[in-house]
Amino acid sequence: MKRAGFDSNWLPILLLLPQLSIIAVFFYWPALQALRSSFFLEDPFGFSASFVGLENYVRLLRSPEYLNNAGFTVVFSTSVTFFSLAIALLLAVKADKVIRGAKTYRTLLMWVYAVAPPVAGFITLIMFNQRWGPLTSFFELFGWDFRVRQNYADTAIAMIVASVWKQIPVNFIFFLSGLQSIPRNVVEAAMIDNRSAVSRFWTITFPLLAPTGFFLLITNITYSLFDTFGTIDTILRNNPGDNPVTLVYRVYLDGFRGQDIGGSSAQSVVLMVLVLLLTVFQFRMVERRIHYN
Amino acid sequence: MAEIYESRAIIASTTTPQLRRAKFNWEAVGDHAILIAGVLFMVAPLLMLVQMSSMPDIETIKSGPSLQFGDQLWPNLMKALFESMSFSGANTGLNMFKNSLVLGLGFAIGKVVISMMAAYAIVYFRLRFGMVAFWLIFTTLLLPLEVRIVPSYEITQKLGLLNTYTGLIVPLIASATATFFFRQFYLSVPEELLEAARIDGAGPIRFFIDILIPLSQTMIAAIFIIMFVYGWNQYLWPTMIVTDESKYTLVQGIKQITQGLDGSQQVPEYGRSNLLAMLAIIPPVAVVIFFQRWFVKGLTESDK
């Protein structure tokens, strides 16, 4: 709050009212609803619900399918986060270095940011088309018969490739602006001290980029958990079968297809706790990060 | 930036110039090679969409994407824009384009307006419950819509908002990202401005409209762009809320397109489908490219 604020009682309330009422109706109400129904067993038609305590949670933890999905989600998020960060960092370091064309590269590498996740899934299905998909043909050179939606691992790889492709631009933009904000004298001093570009990168540039990198790490985990829904749904063509799905997709499947409101709500609550932990972790690190500036 | 490279050249030239220069060139070639490979990886799939939509479908089905450019772009575009994808006749490309535009613009405008108002109230007023309001808004950052999707759907249904633009847009606004950008920005505005305005006799509304809004123009533009792209690209929420085909958005239509490509007896219409996908891509990409400077500013300043 500003030191010299206005003294008015009705105006700030009026200003806050639209946002607070939308949040109350479409955020707090559904969040509490999810928490509440996670303790109830509801019949599929919504006529009756009986309190079952933690049973929905116990059922989840005992379900091999759910644990399987959780395992896949870990593999999926780790791969997406790692590859999209690594590729974006490599490209950003190079784009920061080249004298000619840096701006052109930046523009060209940015496009995909604006592509919707389902469109990324749609493109992936074409790239991996069974008969003539360019990437299928490419893998054929190595004797790999790539089958999206028929082979579990192949489907997982296609999902990861699509999600990485979609996320590289965001990471690239952040890394590039991080690199460009490193003070010039630091760069010059490093060049005099250290001839090897590789060791210069790891000892000077990388630590200075760490705050950006950490912020991106959290953003990327959140992205791979939630924003990949459209990509996954499109690749599976709305029909998961025995194919890999993430935890968020499972919430949707159980809640809407299976009409298992209690189970789906328990899953929502598990995810809420997960996001909460991530956020708390991020803020603790941000506090520590202030020392960098 | 140029000065760094000059100083590097000076450093380089002091130590065996011939050797240094040769090495530098190889390095540059390698750097450009990596960047070009990166650009190809990112852009080639989009070019492939364009190429495929210019070919007769029969060709595409036989041999897939190629380097050849066909003459079907215009007829396919006409089909994509004006021909319906299903029996109801309502979901033509043009109609879905309109719905996407309503969602993107409605979401971005709504978000910017209510966020600016709320941030202004939090930063510039002495409020007893100011901190409470702040935390109430703040917590919304913790839970994405995807997590509370089932109860959100039920509530929207209870309120009778299924298949309406209101039901499509308003629940998406219930998160506070933009409020925090504006709050951060207002906090960085010098206090003297407010003092000067008060001495001049400006009230809170005048100060907001005549001073703060003009000052935040760049910020507004940046957030507006990010939010427009975000709204336009929404998938899960529209898929749940909208079942009436006349209200389908393009991104939502992608699902229908994809399902139409297999399982039917007819020739799969890759040309038309790819053009619909391109229609879904072009507006957000154009906005991002055209307003690059603001967009990058908005994205990167949000973490500070």
Coordinates of N, CA and C in Angstrom, one line a residue, chain A residues 1-16 18-20 22-23 25-31 33-34 42 87 90-91 94-100 103 105-119 122-123 125-127 129 131-132 134 149 161 165-166 168-170 173-174 177 180 184 187-188 191-192 195 200 212 215 222 226-227 229-230 233-234 237-238 248 251-252 255-256 261 264 268 271-272 275-276 279 283 289, chain B residues 1 3-5 7-8 11 15 20 27 31-32 34-36 38-39 41-43 45-46 48-49 52 60-65 114-115 117-118 120-127 129 133 136-140 142-144 146-148 150-156 159 170-171 174-175 179 186-187 189 191 194-195 198 202-205 207 226 229 233 235-236 240 251 254-255 257-259 261-262 270 273-274 277 281 284-285 288-289 292 295-296 299-300 303:
Chain A
M1 N 0.8 -1.2 0.0 CA 0.0 0.0 0.0 C 0.9 1.2 0.0
K2 N 0.4 2.2 -0.7 CA 1.1 3.5 -0.8 C 1.0 4.2 0.6
R3 N 2.0 5.0 0.9 CA 2.0 5.8 2.1 C 0.9 6.8 2.0
A4 N 0.8 7.5 0.9 CA -0.3 8.5 0.8 C -1.5 8.0 0.0
G5 N -2.3 7.2 0.7 CA -3.4 6.6 0.0 C -4.6 7.5 0.1
F6 N -5.6 7.1 -0.7 CA -6.9 7.9 -0.6 C -7.7 7.3 0.6
D7 N -8.5 8.2 1.2 CA -9.5 7.7 2.2 C -10.8 7.7 1.6
S8 N -11.3 6.6 1.2 CA -12.6 6.5 0.8 C -13.0 5.0 1.1
N9 N -14.3 4.9 1.6 CA -14.7 3.5 2.0 C -15.4 2.8 0.9
W10 N -16.3 3.6 0.2 CA -17.2 2.9 -0.8 C -16.4 2.6 -2.1
L11 N -15.5 3.5 -2.5 CA -14.9 3.3 -3.8 C -14.0 2.0 -3.9
P12 N -13.1 1.8 -2.9 CA -12.3 0.5 -3.1 C -13.2 -0.7 -3.0
I13 N -14.3 -0.7 -2.3 CA -15.2 -1.8 -2.2 C -15.8 -2.0 -3.6
L14 N -16.2 -0.9 -4.2 CA -16.8 -1.0 -5.5 C -15.8 -1.5 -6.5
L15 N -14.5 -1.1 -6.4 CA -13.5 -1.5 -7.3 C -13.1 -3.0 -7.2
L16 N -13.2 -3.5 -5.9 CA -12.8 -4.9 -5.7 C -14.0 -5.8 -6.0
P18 N -16.1 -6.6 -8.4 CA -16.2 -7.5 -9.6 C -15.3 -8.7 -9.4
Q19 N -14.0 -8.5 -9.1 CA -13.1 -9.6 -9.0 C -13.4 -10.5 -7.8
L20 N -13.7 -9.9 -6.7 CA -14.0 -10.8 -5.5 C -15.2 -11.6 -5.8
I22 N -16.5 -12.7 -8.7 CA -16.1 -13.8 -9.6 C -15.3 -14.9 -8.9
I23 N -14.3 -14.5 -8.1 CA -13.5 -15.4 -7.4 C -14.3 -16.3 -6.4
V25 N -17.5 -17.0 -6.6 CA -18.4 -18.0 -7.2 C -17.7 -19.1 -8.0
F26 N -16.6 -18.7 -8.7 CA -16.0 -19.6 -9.6 C -14.7 -20.1 -9.1
F27 N -14.2 -19.7 -8.0 CA -13.0 -20.3 -7.4 C -13.2 -20.9 -6.1
Y28 N -13.7 -20.1 -5.1 CA -13.8 -20.7 -3.7 C -14.9 -21.8 -3.7
W29 N -16.0 -21.4 -4.3 CA -17.1 -22.4 -4.2 C -16.7 -23.7 -4.8
P30 N -16.2 -23.8 -6.1 CA -15.8 -25.1 -6.6 C -14.7 -25.8 -5.9
A31 N -13.7 -25.0 -5.3 CA -12.6 -25.6 -4.6 C -13.1 -26.3 -3.4
Q33 N -16.2 -27.2 -2.9 CA -17.1 -28.3 -3.3 C -16.2 -29.6 -3.6
A34 N -15.1 -29.4 -4.2 CA -14.2 -30.5 -4.5 C -13.7 -31.2 -3.2
E42 N -20.9 -40.6 -4.2 CA -22.1 -40.1 -4.8 C -22.5 -41.1 -5.8
I87 N 16.9 -27.5 -24.4 CA 17.0 -27.0 -25.8 C 16.9 -25.5 -25.8
L90 N 20.1 -23.9 -24.7 CA 21.1 -24.0 -25.8 C 20.9 -22.9 -26.8
L91 N 19.6 -22.8 -27.3 CA 19.3 -21.9 -28.3 C 19.5 -20.4 -27.9
K94 N 23.1 -19.5 -27.8 CA 23.6 -19.2 -29.1 C 23.1 -17.9 -29.7
A95 N 21.8 -17.7 -29.5 CA 21.2 -16.5 -30.1 C 21.8 -15.2 -29.4
D96 N 22.2 -15.4 -28.1 CA 22.8 -14.2 -27.4 C 24.2 -14.0 -28.0
K97 N 24.8 -15.0 -28.5 CA 26.2 -14.9 -28.9 C 26.3 -14.4 -30.4
V98 N 25.5 -14.8 -31.3 CA 25.6 -14.4 -32.7 C 25.4 -12.9 -32.8
I99 N 26.2 -12.3 -33.7 CA 26.0 -10.9 -33.9 C 25.0 -10.6 -34.9
R100 N 25.0 -11.4 -36.0 CA 24.0 -11.2 -37.0 C 22.8 -12.0 -36.9
K103 N 17.9 -11.1 -33.9 CA 16.5 -10.7 -33.8 C 15.6 -11.6 -34.7
Y105 N 16.3 -14.7 -35.4 CA 16.1 -16.0 -34.8 C 15.1 -15.9 -33.7
R106 N 15.1 -14.8 -32.9 CA 14.2 -14.7 -31.8 C 12.8 -14.7 -32.3
T107 N 12.5 -13.9 -33.4 CA 11.2 -13.9 -34.0 C 10.7 -15.3 -34.4
L108 N 11.6 -16.0 -35.2 CA 11.3 -17.3 -35.7 C 11.0 -18.3 -34.6
L109 N 11.8 -18.2 -33.5 CA 11.7 -19.2 -32.5 C 10.5 -18.9 -31.6
M110 N 9.9 -17.8 -31.7 CA 8.8 -17.4 -30.8 C 7.4 -17.9 -31.3
W111 N 7.3 -18.1 -32.6 CA 5.9 -18.3 -33.1 C 5.1 -19.4 -32.4
V112 N 5.8 -20.5 -32.1 CA 5.0 -21.6 -31.5 C 4.4 -21.3 -30.2
Y113 N 4.9 -20.2 -29.5 CA 4.3 -19.9 -28.2 C 2.8 -19.8 -28.4
A114 N 2.3 -19.2 -29.5 CA 0.9 -18.8 -29.7 C 0.1 -20.0 -30.2
V115 N 0.7 -21.1 -30.5 CA 0.0 -22.3 -31.0 C -0.8 -23.0 -29.8
A116 N -2.1 -23.2 -30.0 CA -2.8 -23.9 -28.9 C -2.4 -25.3 -28.7
P117 N -2.4 -25.8 -27.5 CA -2.0 -27.2 -27.2 C -2.7 -28.2 -28.1
P118 N -4.0 -28.1 -28.3 CA -4.6 -29.2 -29.2 C -4.1 -29.1 -30.6
V119 N -3.8 -27.9 -31.1 CA -3.2 -27.8 -32.4 C -1.8 -28.5 -32.5
F122 N -2.6 -32.0 -32.8 CA -3.1 -32.3 -34.2 C -1.9 -32.4 -35.2
I123 N -0.9 -31.4 -35.0 CA 0.3 -31.5 -35.9 C 1.1 -32.8 -35.6
L125 N 0.0 -35.6 -34.7 CA -0.7 -36.8 -35.3 C -0.3 -36.9 -36.8
I126 N -0.1 -35.7 -37.4 CA 0.3 -35.7 -38.8 C 1.7 -36.1 -39.0
M127 N 2.6 -35.6 -38.1 CA 4.0 -35.9 -38.1 C 4.2 -37.4 -37.9
N129 N 2.0 -39.8 -38.6 CA 1.0 -40.6 -39.3 C 1.6 -41.9 -39.7
R131 N 1.3 -44.0 -42.1 CA 1.8 -44.3 -43.4 C 2.9 -43.4 -43.9
W132 N 2.7 -42.1 -43.7 CA 3.7 -41.2 -44.4 C 4.2 -40.1 -43.5
P134 N 6.3 -37.7 -41.5 CA 7.8 -37.4 -41.7 C 8.6 -38.1 -40.5
R149 N -0.7 -44.3 -30.5 CA -2.0 -44.7 -30.0 C -2.1 -46.3 -30.1
V161 N 7.2 -35.2 -27.2 CA 7.8 -34.3 -28.2 C 6.9 -33.1 -28.5
W165 N 8.0 -29.3 -27.8 CA 7.9 -28.3 -28.9 C 7.2 -27.1 -28.6
K166 N 6.0 -27.3 -27.9 CA 5.2 -26.2 -27.6 C 5.8 -25.3 -26.5
I168 N 9.2 -24.8 -25.8 CA 10.5 -24.2 -26.0 C 10.5 -22.7 -26.1
P169 N 9.5 -22.1 -26.9 CA 9.6 -20.6 -27.0 C 9.5 -19.8 -25.7
V170 N 8.7 -20.2 -24.8 CA 8.5 -19.5 -23.6 C 9.9 -19.5 -22.8
I173 N 12.5 -17.3 -24.6 CA 12.4 -15.9 -24.3 C 12.9 -15.5 -23.0
F174 N 12.6 -16.3 -21.9 CA 13.0 -16.0 -20.6 C 14.6 -16.1 -20.5
S177 N 16.2 -13.1 -22.4 CA 16.2 -11.8 -21.7 C 17.1 -11.9 -20.4
Q180 N 20.6 -11.4 -21.6 CA 20.9 -10.0 -22.0 C 20.9 -9.1 -20.9
R184 N 27.3 -5.9 -18.6 CA 28.4 -6.0 -19.6 C 29.8 -6.2 -18.9
V187 N 30.6 -9.7 -18.1 CA 30.9 -10.5 -19.2 C 32.4 -10.2 -19.7
E188 N 32.7 -8.9 -19.7 CA 34.1 -8.6 -20.1 C 35.1 -9.1 -19.2
M191 N 35.7 -12.7 -19.7 CA 36.4 -13.0 -20.9 C 37.9 -12.8 -20.7
I192 N 38.3 -11.9 -19.9 CA 39.7 -11.7 -19.6 C 40.3 -12.8 -18.8
R195 N 39.5 -18.1 -20.7 CA 39.5 -18.2 -22.1 C 38.4 -19.2 -22.6
R200 N 33.6 -20.8 -18.9 CA 33.0 -19.5 -18.6 C 31.5 -19.6 -18.5
T212 N 16.4 -17.2 -13.1 CA 15.5 -17.4 -14.2 C 15.2 -18.9 -14.4
F215 N 12.8 -20.2 -11.7 CA 11.4 -19.8 -12.0 C 10.8 -20.6 -13.1
T222 N 4.5 -27.0 -13.8 CA 3.0 -26.7 -13.8 C 2.5 -26.8 -15.2
F226 N -0.6 -29.4 -16.2 CA -1.9 -28.9 -16.5 C -2.1 -28.5 -18.0
D227 N -1.2 -27.7 -18.5 CA -1.5 -27.2 -19.9 C -1.3 -28.2 -21.0
F229 N -3.0 -30.8 -21.3 CA -4.3 -31.5 -21.4 C -4.8 -31.6 -22.8
G230 N -4.8 -30.4 -23.5 CA -5.3 -30.4 -24.9 C -4.5 -31.2 -25.8
D233 N -5.2 -34.9 -25.1 CA -6.6 -35.3 -25.5 C -6.6 -35.4 -27.0
T234 N -6.0 -34.5 -27.7 CA -6.0 -34.6 -29.2 C -5.2 -35.8 -29.7
R237 N -7.1 -38.8 -29.3 CA -8.4 -38.6 -30.0 C -9.6 -39.0 -29.0
N238 N -9.5 -38.5 -27.8 CA -10.6 -38.6 -26.9 C -10.9 -40.0 -26.5
V248 N -4.0 -35.2 -14.4 CA -5.0 -34.2 -14.7 C -6.1 -34.8 -15.7
V251 N -8.4 -37.0 -13.8 CA -9.5 -36.3 -13.1 C -10.7 -36.1 -14.0
Y252 N -10.4 -35.7 -15.2 CA -11.4 -35.5 -16.2 C -12.1 -36.8 -16.6
G255 N -14.2 -38.1 -13.6 CA -15.3 -37.2 -13.2 C -16.4 -37.1 -14.3
F256 N -16.0 -37.1 -15.6 CA -16.9 -36.9 -16.6 C -17.4 -38.1 -17.4
I261 N -17.7 -39.0 -9.0 CA -17.4 -37.7 -8.5 C -16.5 -37.7 -7.3
S264 N -12.9 -38.6 -8.4 CA -12.4 -37.5 -9.1 C -12.0 -36.3 -8.2
S268 N -8.6 -34.4 -7.4 CA -8.4 -33.0 -7.5 C -7.7 -32.5 -6.2
L271 N -4.1 -33.2 -6.3 CA -3.4 -32.2 -7.2 C -3.2 -30.8 -6.6
M272 N -4.3 -30.4 -5.9 CA -4.3 -29.1 -5.2 C -3.1 -29.0 -4.2
V275 N 0.2 -28.7 -6.1 CA 0.4 -27.4 -6.6 C 0.8 -26.4 -5.5
L276 N 0.1 -26.6 -4.3 CA 0.3 -25.8 -3.2 C 1.8 -25.9 -2.7
T279 N 4.1 -24.2 -5.1 CA 4.1 -22.8 -5.0 C 4.9 -22.3 -3.7
F283 N 8.1 -19.8 -3.6 CA 8.2 -18.6 -2.9 C 9.4 -18.6 -1.9
R289 N 16.2 -15.7 -3.5 CA 16.7 -15.2 -4.7 C 17.0 -13.7 -4.7
Chain B
M1 N 24.9 -4.2 -26.8 CA 25.5 -5.5 -27.1 C 26.7 -5.4 -27.9
E3 N 29.1 -3.5 -28.2 CA 30.4 -3.2 -27.6 C 31.0 -4.4 -27.0
I4 N 30.2 -5.4 -26.5 CA 30.8 -6.6 -26.0 C 31.6 -7.3 -27.1
Y5 N 31.0 -7.3 -28.2 CA 31.7 -8.0 -29.3 C 32.9 -7.3 -29.8
S7 N 34.8 -5.4 -27.8 CA 35.9 -5.7 -26.8 C 36.4 -7.1 -26.9
R8 N 35.5 -8.0 -27.3 CA 36.0 -9.3 -27.5 C 37.0 -9.4 -28.7
I11 N 40.3 -8.1 -27.5 CA 41.0 -9.2 -26.8 C 41.5 -10.2 -27.7
T15 N 46.0 -11.5 -29.2 CA 46.7 -12.8 -29.1 C 46.6 -13.5 -30.4
R20 N 43.2 -16.8 -34.0 CA 42.0 -16.4 -33.3 C 40.8 -16.2 -34.3
E27 N 33.4 -21.2 -34.9 CA 32.4 -21.1 -33.8 C 31.1 -20.6 -34.3
D31 N 27.4 -22.0 -34.2 CA 26.3 -21.4 -33.6 C 25.1 -21.2 -34.5
H32 N 25.4 -20.7 -35.7 CA 24.3 -20.5 -36.6 C 23.7 -21.9 -37.0
I34 N 23.4 -24.5 -35.2 CA 22.5 -24.9 -34.1 C 21.2 -24.1 -34.1
L35 N 21.3 -22.8 -34.3 CA 20.1 -22.0 -34.3 C 19.2 -22.3 -35.5
I36 N 19.8 -22.6 -36.7 CA 19.0 -22.9 -37.8 C 18.3 -24.2 -37.6
G38 N 17.4 -25.4 -34.8 CA 16.3 -25.1 -33.8 C 15.1 -24.4 -34.5
V39 N 15.4 -23.5 -35.4 CA 14.3 -22.8 -36.1 C 13.6 -23.8 -37.0
F41 N 13.3 -27.0 -36.5 CA 12.5 -27.9 -35.6 C 11.2 -27.2 -35.2
M42 N 11.3 -25.9 -34.9 CA 10.1 -25.2 -34.5 C 9.1 -24.8 -35.6
V43 N 9.7 -24.4 -36.7 CA 8.8 -23.9 -37.8 C 8.4 -24.9 -38.8
P45 N 7.0 -27.9 -38.8 CA 5.7 -28.4 -38.7 C 4.6 -27.4 -39.2
L46 N 4.9 -26.1 -38.9 CA 3.9 -25.2 -39.4 C 3.9 -25.0 -40.9
M48 N 4.7 -27.3 -42.9 CA 4.1 -28.6 -43.4 C 2.6 -28.4 -43.5
L49 N 2.0 -27.8 -42.5 CA 0.5 -27.5 -42.5 C 0.1 -26.8 -43.7
M52 N 0.5 -28.9 -46.9 CA -0.5 -30.0 -47.1 C -1.9 -29.4 -47.5
T60 N -2.4 -36.0 -50.9 CA -1.9 -36.1 -49.5 C -2.1 -37.5 -48.9
I61 N -3.2 -38.1 -49.2 CA -3.5 -39.4 -48.7 C -2.5 -40.5 -49.2
K62 N -2.1 -40.3 -50.5 CA -1.1 -41.2 -51.0 C 0.3 -41.1 -50.4
S63 N 0.7 -39.8 -50.4 CA 2.2 -39.7 -50.1 C 2.5 -38.7 -49.0
G64 N 1.4 -38.1 -48.3 CA 1.7 -37.3 -47.2 C 2.3 -36.0 -47.6
P65 N 2.9 -35.3 -46.6 CA 3.5 -34.0 -46.9 C 4.7 -34.1 -47.9
I114 N -11.1 -5.8 -14.8 CA -11.3 -6.1 -13.3 C -10.0 -6.1 -12.6
S115 N -8.9 -6.6 -13.2 CA -7.6 -6.7 -12.5 C -7.1 -5.3 -12.2
M117 N -8.8 -2.6 -11.7 CA -9.6 -2.0 -10.7 C -9.2 -2.5 -9.3
A118 N -9.1 -3.9 -9.3 CA -8.8 -4.5 -8.0 C -7.4 -4.1 -7.5
Y120 N -5.8 -1.4 -8.2 CA -5.9 0.0 -7.8 C -6.4 0.1 -6.3
A121 N -7.5 -0.6 -6.1 CA -8.1 -0.6 -4.7 C -7.1 -1.1 -3.7
I122 N -6.3 -2.1 -4.0 CA -5.4 -2.7 -3.0 C -4.2 -1.7 -2.8
V123 N -3.7 -1.1 -3.8 CA -2.5 -0.3 -3.7 C -2.8 1.1 -3.2
Y124 N -3.8 1.7 -3.6 CA -4.0 3.1 -3.4 C -5.0 3.6 -2.3
F125 N -5.5 2.6 -1.6 CA -6.5 3.0 -0.6 C -6.1 2.4 0.8
R126 N -6.4 3.2 1.8 CA -6.2 2.6 3.2 C -7.4 1.9 3.5
L127 N -7.3 0.6 3.5 CA -8.4 -0.3 3.7 C -8.2 -1.2 4.9
F129 N -9.8 -4.0 5.4 CA -9.7 -5.4 5.0 C -8.9 -5.5 3.7
A133 N -8.4 -8.9 1.4 CA -8.8 -8.9 0.0 C -7.6 -9.4 -0.8
L136 N -7.2 -13.1 -0.3 CA -8.3 -13.8 -1.0 C -8.0 -14.0 -2.5
I137 N -7.5 -12.9 -3.1 CA -7.2 -12.9 -4.5 C -5.9 -13.7 -4.8
F138 N -5.0 -13.5 -3.9 CA -3.7 -14.2 -4.0 C -3.8 -15.7 -4.1
T139 N -4.6 -16.3 -3.3 CA -4.7 -17.8 -3.2 C -5.2 -18.4 -4.5
T140 N -5.9 -17.6 -5.4 CA -6.4 -18.1 -6.6 C -5.2 -18.5 -7.5
L142 N -3.0 -20.4 -6.7 CA -2.5 -21.7 -6.3 C -3.2 -22.8 -7.1
L143 N -4.4 -22.6 -7.5 CA -5.2 -23.7 -8.1 C -5.7 -23.4 -9.5
P144 N -5.0 -24.1 -10.4 CA -5.5 -23.9 -11.8 C -6.9 -24.5 -12.0
E146 N -8.0 -26.4 -14.2 CA -8.0 -27.9 -14.5 C -8.2 -28.7 -13.2
V147 N -7.7 -28.2 -12.1 CA -7.9 -29.0 -10.9 C -9.3 -29.1 -10.3
R148 N -10.0 -27.9 -10.5 CA -11.3 -27.9 -9.9 C -12.4 -27.9 -11.0
V150 N -14.4 -30.3 -12.4 CA -15.7 -30.9 -12.2 C -16.6 -30.1 -11.4
P151 N -16.3 -29.6 -10.2 CA -17.2 -28.7 -9.5 C -17.5 -27.4 -10.2
S152 N -16.5 -26.9 -10.9 CA -16.7 -25.6 -11.7 C -17.8 -25.8 -12.7
Y153 N -17.7 -27.0 -13.3 CA -18.7 -27.3 -14.3 C -20.1 -27.4 -13.7
E154 N -20.2 -28.1 -12.6 CA -21.5 -28.2 -11.9 C -22.1 -26.9 -11.5
I155 N -21.2 -26.0 -11.0 CA -21.7 -24.7 -10.6 C -22.2 -23.9 -11.8
T156 N -21.4 -23.9 -12.9 CA -21.8 -23.2 -14.1 C -23.1 -23.7 -14.6
L159 N -26.0 -22.5 -12.5 CA -26.3 -21.1 -12.7 C -26.9 -20.9 -14.1
V170 N -16.5 -15.9 -18.1 CA -16.3 -15.4 -16.7 C -15.6 -16.3 -15.8
P171 N -15.9 -17.7 -15.8 CA -15.1 -18.5 -14.9 C -13.6 -18.6 -15.1
A174 N -11.5 -16.0 -13.2 CA -11.4 -16.1 -11.8 C -10.0 -16.6 -11.3
S175 N -9.0 -16.0 -11.9 CA -7.7 -16.2 -11.3 C -6.9 -14.9 -11.4
T179 N -4.0 -9.3 -11.9 CA -4.0 -8.4 -10.7 C -2.6 -8.2 -10.1
Y186 N 1.9 -0.8 -10.1 CA 1.5 0.4 -9.4 C 2.4 0.7 -8.2
L187 N 2.9 -0.4 -7.6 CA 3.8 -0.2 -6.5 C 5.1 0.5 -6.9
V189 N 5.2 2.8 -9.2 CA 4.9 4.2 -9.6 C 5.3 5.1 -8.4
E191 N 5.6 7.7 -5.5 CA 4.5 8.3 -4.6 C 4.3 9.8 -4.9
L194 N 1.2 10.8 -6.8 CA -0.1 10.8 -6.0 C -0.2 12.1 -5.2
E195 N 0.9 12.4 -4.5 CA 0.9 13.6 -3.7 C 0.6 14.9 -4.5
R198 N -2.9 15.0 -5.5 CA -3.8 15.4 -4.4 C -3.7 16.9 -4.2
A202 N -7.0 16.5 -7.3 CA -7.6 15.4 -8.0 C -8.1 14.3 -7.1
G203 N -9.3 13.8 -7.3 CA -9.9 12.7 -6.5 C -9.4 11.4 -7.0
P204 N -9.7 10.3 -6.3 CA -9.2 9.0 -6.7 C -9.6 8.6 -8.1
I205 N -10.8 8.9 -8.6 CA -11.3 8.5 -9.9 C -10.5 9.3 -11.0
F207 N -7.5 10.6 -10.6 CA -6.1 10.2 -10.6 C -6.0 8.9 -11.4
I226 N -0.9 -11.2 -23.9 CA -0.8 -12.5 -23.3 C -2.1 -13.1 -23.0
V229 N -4.0 -14.4 -26.2 CA -3.5 -15.6 -26.6 C -4.0 -16.8 -25.7
N233 N -6.6 -19.7 -26.9 CA -6.1 -21.1 -27.0 C -6.8 -22.0 -26.0
Y235 N -9.0 -24.7 -24.2 CA -9.5 -25.9 -24.8 C -10.5 -26.7 -23.8
L236 N -9.9 -27.0 -22.6 CA -10.7 -27.8 -21.7 C -12.0 -27.2 -21.3
M240 N -16.0 -28.4 -22.2 CA -17.0 -28.8 -21.2 C -18.3 -28.0 -21.2
V251 N -10.3 -23.8 -31.6 CA -9.5 -24.8 -30.9 C -10.3 -26.0 -30.5
I254 N -10.8 -28.4 -33.4 CA -9.7 -29.2 -33.7 C -10.0 -30.7 -33.4
K255 N -10.7 -30.9 -32.3 CA -11.0 -32.2 -31.8 C -11.9 -32.9 -32.9
I257 N -12.2 -32.0 -36.0 CA -11.4 -32.2 -37.2 C -10.6 -33.5 -37.1
T258 N -9.9 -33.7 -36.0 CA -9.0 -34.8 -35.9 C -9.8 -36.1 -35.9
Q259 N -11.0 -36.1 -35.3 CA -11.8 -37.3 -35.3 C -12.4 -37.6 -36.7
L261 N -10.7 -37.2 -39.4 CA -9.7 -37.7 -40.3 C -9.6 -39.2 -40.4
D262 N -10.1 -39.9 -39.4 CA -10.1 -41.3 -39.6 C -11.4 -41.9 -39.2
Y270 N -7.7 -33.6 -45.5 CA -6.5 -33.0 -44.9 C -6.4 -31.5 -45.2
S273 N -8.9 -29.5 -43.1 CA -8.6 -29.6 -41.7 C -7.3 -28.8 -41.4
N274 N -6.3 -28.9 -42.2 CA -5.1 -28.1 -42.0 C -5.4 -26.6 -42.0
A277 N -6.9 -25.6 -38.8 CA -5.8 -25.6 -37.8 C -5.1 -24.3 -38.0
I281 N -4.4 -20.9 -35.6 CA -3.0 -20.5 -35.2 C -2.8 -19.0 -35.6
P284 N -3.5 -15.6 -33.0 CA -2.6 -15.5 -31.8 C -1.1 -15.3 -32.2
V285 N -0.7 -16.0 -33.3 CA 0.7 -15.9 -33.7 C 1.0 -14.5 -34.3
V288 N 1.3 -12.1 -31.4 CA 2.6 -12.2 -30.7 C 3.7 -11.6 -31.6
I289 N 3.7 -11.9 -32.9 CA 4.8 -11.4 -33.7 C 4.8 -9.9 -33.8
Q292 N 5.7 -8.0 -30.6 CA 6.8 -8.7 -30.0 C 7.3 -8.0 -28.8
F295 N 5.0 -8.0 -25.8 CA 4.8 -9.3 -25.4 C 5.9 -9.8 -24.6
V296 N 7.2 -9.6 -25.1 CA 8.3 -10.1 -24.3 C 8.4 -9.4 -23.0
L299 N 5.8 -10.8 -20.6 CA 6.2 -12.1 -20.1 C 7.3 -12.1 -19.1
T300 N 8.4 -11.4 -19.4 CA 9.5 -11.5 -18.6 C 9.4 -10.6 -17.3
D303 N 7.8 -12.1 -13.8 CA 8.4 -12.9 -12.7 C 9.2 -12.0 -11.7

